[in-house]
Coordinates of N, CA and C in Angstrom, one line a residue:
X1 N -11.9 9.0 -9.7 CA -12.0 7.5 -9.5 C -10.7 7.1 -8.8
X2 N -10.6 6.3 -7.7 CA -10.0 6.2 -6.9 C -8.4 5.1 -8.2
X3 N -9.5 4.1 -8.7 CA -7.9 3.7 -9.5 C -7.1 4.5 -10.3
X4 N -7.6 5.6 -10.8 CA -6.7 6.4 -11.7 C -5.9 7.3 -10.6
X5 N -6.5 8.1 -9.0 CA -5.3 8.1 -8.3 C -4.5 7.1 -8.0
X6 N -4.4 5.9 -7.7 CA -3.5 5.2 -7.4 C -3.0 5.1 -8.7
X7 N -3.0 4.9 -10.1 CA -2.3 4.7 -11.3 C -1.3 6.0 -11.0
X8 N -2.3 7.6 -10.4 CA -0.8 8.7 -11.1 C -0.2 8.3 -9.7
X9 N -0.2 7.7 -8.6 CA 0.5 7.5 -7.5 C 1.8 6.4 -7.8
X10 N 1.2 5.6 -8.4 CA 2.5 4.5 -8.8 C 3.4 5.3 -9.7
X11 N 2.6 5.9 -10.5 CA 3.6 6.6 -11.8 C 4.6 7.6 -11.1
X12 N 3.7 8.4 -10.0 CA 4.6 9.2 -9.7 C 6.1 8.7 -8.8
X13 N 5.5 7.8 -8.1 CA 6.7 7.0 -7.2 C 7.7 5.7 -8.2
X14 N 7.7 5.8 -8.8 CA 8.3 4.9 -10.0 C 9.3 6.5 -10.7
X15 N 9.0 7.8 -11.1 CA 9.4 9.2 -11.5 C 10.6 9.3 -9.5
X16 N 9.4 9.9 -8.9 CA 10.2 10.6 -7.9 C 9.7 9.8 -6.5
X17 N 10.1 9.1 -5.8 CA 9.4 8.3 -4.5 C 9.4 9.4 -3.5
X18 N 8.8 10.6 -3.6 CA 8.3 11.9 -2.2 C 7.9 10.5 -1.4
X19 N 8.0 11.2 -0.4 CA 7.5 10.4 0.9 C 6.2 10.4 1.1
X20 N 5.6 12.0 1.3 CA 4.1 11.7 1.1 C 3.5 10.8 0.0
X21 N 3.6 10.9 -0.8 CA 2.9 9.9 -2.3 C 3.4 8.9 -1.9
X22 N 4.2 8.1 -1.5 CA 4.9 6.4 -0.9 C 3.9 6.3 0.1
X23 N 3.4 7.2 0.6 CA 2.5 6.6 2.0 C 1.0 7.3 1.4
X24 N 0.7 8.1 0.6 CA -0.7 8.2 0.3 C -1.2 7.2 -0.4
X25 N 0.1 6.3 -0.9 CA -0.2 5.0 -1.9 C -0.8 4.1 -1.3
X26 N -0.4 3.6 0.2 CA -0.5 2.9 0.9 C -2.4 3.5 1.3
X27 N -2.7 4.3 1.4 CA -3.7 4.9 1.6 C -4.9 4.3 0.7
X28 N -4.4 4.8 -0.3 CA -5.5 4.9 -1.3 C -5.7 3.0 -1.5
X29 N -5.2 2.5 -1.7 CA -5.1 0.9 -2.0 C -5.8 0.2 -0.4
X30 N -5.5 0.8 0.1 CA -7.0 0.5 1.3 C -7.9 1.2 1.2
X31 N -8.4 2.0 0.9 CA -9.5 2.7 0.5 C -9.9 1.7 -0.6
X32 N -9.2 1.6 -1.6 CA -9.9 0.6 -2.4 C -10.0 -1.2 -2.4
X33 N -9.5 -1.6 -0.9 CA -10.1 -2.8 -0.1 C -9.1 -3.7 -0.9
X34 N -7.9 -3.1 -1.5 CA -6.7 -3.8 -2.0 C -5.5 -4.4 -1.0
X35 N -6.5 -4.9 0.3 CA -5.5 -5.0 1.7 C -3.6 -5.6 1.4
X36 N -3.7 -6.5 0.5 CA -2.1 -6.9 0.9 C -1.7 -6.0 0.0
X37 N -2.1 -5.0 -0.9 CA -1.3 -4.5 -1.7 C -0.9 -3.2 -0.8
X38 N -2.0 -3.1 -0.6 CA -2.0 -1.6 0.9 C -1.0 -2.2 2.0
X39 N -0.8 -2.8 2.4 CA 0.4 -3.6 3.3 C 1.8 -3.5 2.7
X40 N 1.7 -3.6 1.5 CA 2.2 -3.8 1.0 C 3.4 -2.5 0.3
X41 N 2.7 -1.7 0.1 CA 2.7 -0.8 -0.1 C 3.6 -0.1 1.0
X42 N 2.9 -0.2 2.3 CA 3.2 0.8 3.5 C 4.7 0.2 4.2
X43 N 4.8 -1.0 4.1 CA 5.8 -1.6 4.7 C 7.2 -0.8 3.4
X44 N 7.2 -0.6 2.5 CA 7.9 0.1 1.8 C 8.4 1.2 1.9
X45 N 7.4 2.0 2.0 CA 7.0 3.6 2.6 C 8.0 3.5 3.5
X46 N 7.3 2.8 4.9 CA 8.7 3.0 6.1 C 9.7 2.3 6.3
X47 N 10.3 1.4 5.2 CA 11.1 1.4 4.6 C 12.2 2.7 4.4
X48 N 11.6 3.4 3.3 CA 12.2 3.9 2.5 C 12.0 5.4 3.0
X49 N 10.9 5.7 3.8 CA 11.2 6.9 4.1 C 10.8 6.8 6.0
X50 N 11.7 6.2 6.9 CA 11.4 6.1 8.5 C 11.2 7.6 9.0
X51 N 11.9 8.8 8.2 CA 12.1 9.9 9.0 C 10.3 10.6 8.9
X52 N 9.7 10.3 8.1 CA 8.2 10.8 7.6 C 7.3 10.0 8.5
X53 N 7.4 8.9 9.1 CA 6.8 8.0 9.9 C 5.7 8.5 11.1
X54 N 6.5 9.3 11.7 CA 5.6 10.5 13.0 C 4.3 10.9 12.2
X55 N 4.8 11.5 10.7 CA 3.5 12.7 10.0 C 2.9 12.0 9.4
X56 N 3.4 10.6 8.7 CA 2.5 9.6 8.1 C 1.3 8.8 9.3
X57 N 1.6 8.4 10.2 CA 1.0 8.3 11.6 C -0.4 8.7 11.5
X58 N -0.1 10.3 11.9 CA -0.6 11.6 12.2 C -1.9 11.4 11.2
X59 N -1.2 11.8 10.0 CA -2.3 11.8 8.9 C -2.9 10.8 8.9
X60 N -3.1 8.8 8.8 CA -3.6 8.1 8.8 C -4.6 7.8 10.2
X61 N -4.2 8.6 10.8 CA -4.8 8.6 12.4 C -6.1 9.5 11.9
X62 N -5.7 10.7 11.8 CA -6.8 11.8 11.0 C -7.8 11.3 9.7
X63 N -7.2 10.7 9.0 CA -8.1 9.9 7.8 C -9.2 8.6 8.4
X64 N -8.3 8.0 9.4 CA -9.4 6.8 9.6 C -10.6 7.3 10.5
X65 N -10.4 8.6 10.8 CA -11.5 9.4 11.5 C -12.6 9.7 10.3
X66 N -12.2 9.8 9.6 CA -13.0 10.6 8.0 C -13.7 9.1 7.8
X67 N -12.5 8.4 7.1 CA -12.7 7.0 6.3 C -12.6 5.9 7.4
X68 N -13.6 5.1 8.2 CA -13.6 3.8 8.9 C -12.9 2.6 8.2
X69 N -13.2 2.8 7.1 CA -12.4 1.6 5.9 C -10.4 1.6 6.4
X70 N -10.1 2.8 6.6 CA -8.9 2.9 6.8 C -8.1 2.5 8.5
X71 N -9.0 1.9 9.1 CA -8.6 1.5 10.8 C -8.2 0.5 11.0
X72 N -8.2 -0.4 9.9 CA -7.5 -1.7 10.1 C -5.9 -0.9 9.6
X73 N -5.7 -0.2 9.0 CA -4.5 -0.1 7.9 C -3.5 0.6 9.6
X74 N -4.1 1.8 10.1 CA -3.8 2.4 11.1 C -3.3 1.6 12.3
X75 N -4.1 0.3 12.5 CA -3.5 -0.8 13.4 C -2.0 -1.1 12.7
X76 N -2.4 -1.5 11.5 CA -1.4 -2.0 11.0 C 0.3 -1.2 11.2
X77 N 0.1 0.2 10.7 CA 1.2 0.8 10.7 C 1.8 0.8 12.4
X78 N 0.9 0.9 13.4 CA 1.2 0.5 14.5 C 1.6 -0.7 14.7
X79 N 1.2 -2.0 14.4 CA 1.9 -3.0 14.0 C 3.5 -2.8 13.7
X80 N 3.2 -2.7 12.9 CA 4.8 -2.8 11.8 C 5.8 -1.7 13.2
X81 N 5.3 -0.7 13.0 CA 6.5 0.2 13.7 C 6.9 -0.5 15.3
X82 N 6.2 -0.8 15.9 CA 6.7 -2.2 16.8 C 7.9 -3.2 16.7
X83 N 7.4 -3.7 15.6 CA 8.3 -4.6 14.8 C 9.3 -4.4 14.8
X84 N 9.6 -2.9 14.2 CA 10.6 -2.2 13.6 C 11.2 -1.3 14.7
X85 N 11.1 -1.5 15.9 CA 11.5 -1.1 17.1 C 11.0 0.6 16.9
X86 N 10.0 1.3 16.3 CA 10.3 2.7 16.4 C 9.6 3.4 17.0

């Protein structure tokens, strides 16, 4: 069930913030149509981890191929990194 991944995903990033799990968070919380928390989420992520940004990209580029639900989020991180001159 998708909320009990995001529960061990907060837990785990509250323990150890990996970069991947900071941005699978962001993932999974749009998969579950939780848009500003998924925003919310991700603006943290590259935040906190800018050097992972290229592979976070990569991956959410590859997923919104799988999952259509996730192509707004994909704009988004395109968005933001604009913003964020990167």
């Amino acid at each position: 069930v998708i909320s009990d991944k995001i529960t061990v995903c907060e837990t785990a990033i509250r323990f150890s913030p990996v970069d991947a799990i900071t941005f699978k968070l962001a993932w999974l919380l749009a998969l579950d149509d939780r848009r500003d928390e998924a925003r919310i989420a991700l603006s943290r992520a590259m935040a906190t981890h800018p050097g992972y940004f290229p592979t976070a990209t990569q991956e959410l580029n590859t997923l919104s191929g799988k999952f259509p639900e996730l192509a707004w989020l994909s704009e988004e991180i395109q968005r933001l990194s604009l913003k964020k001159g990167r």
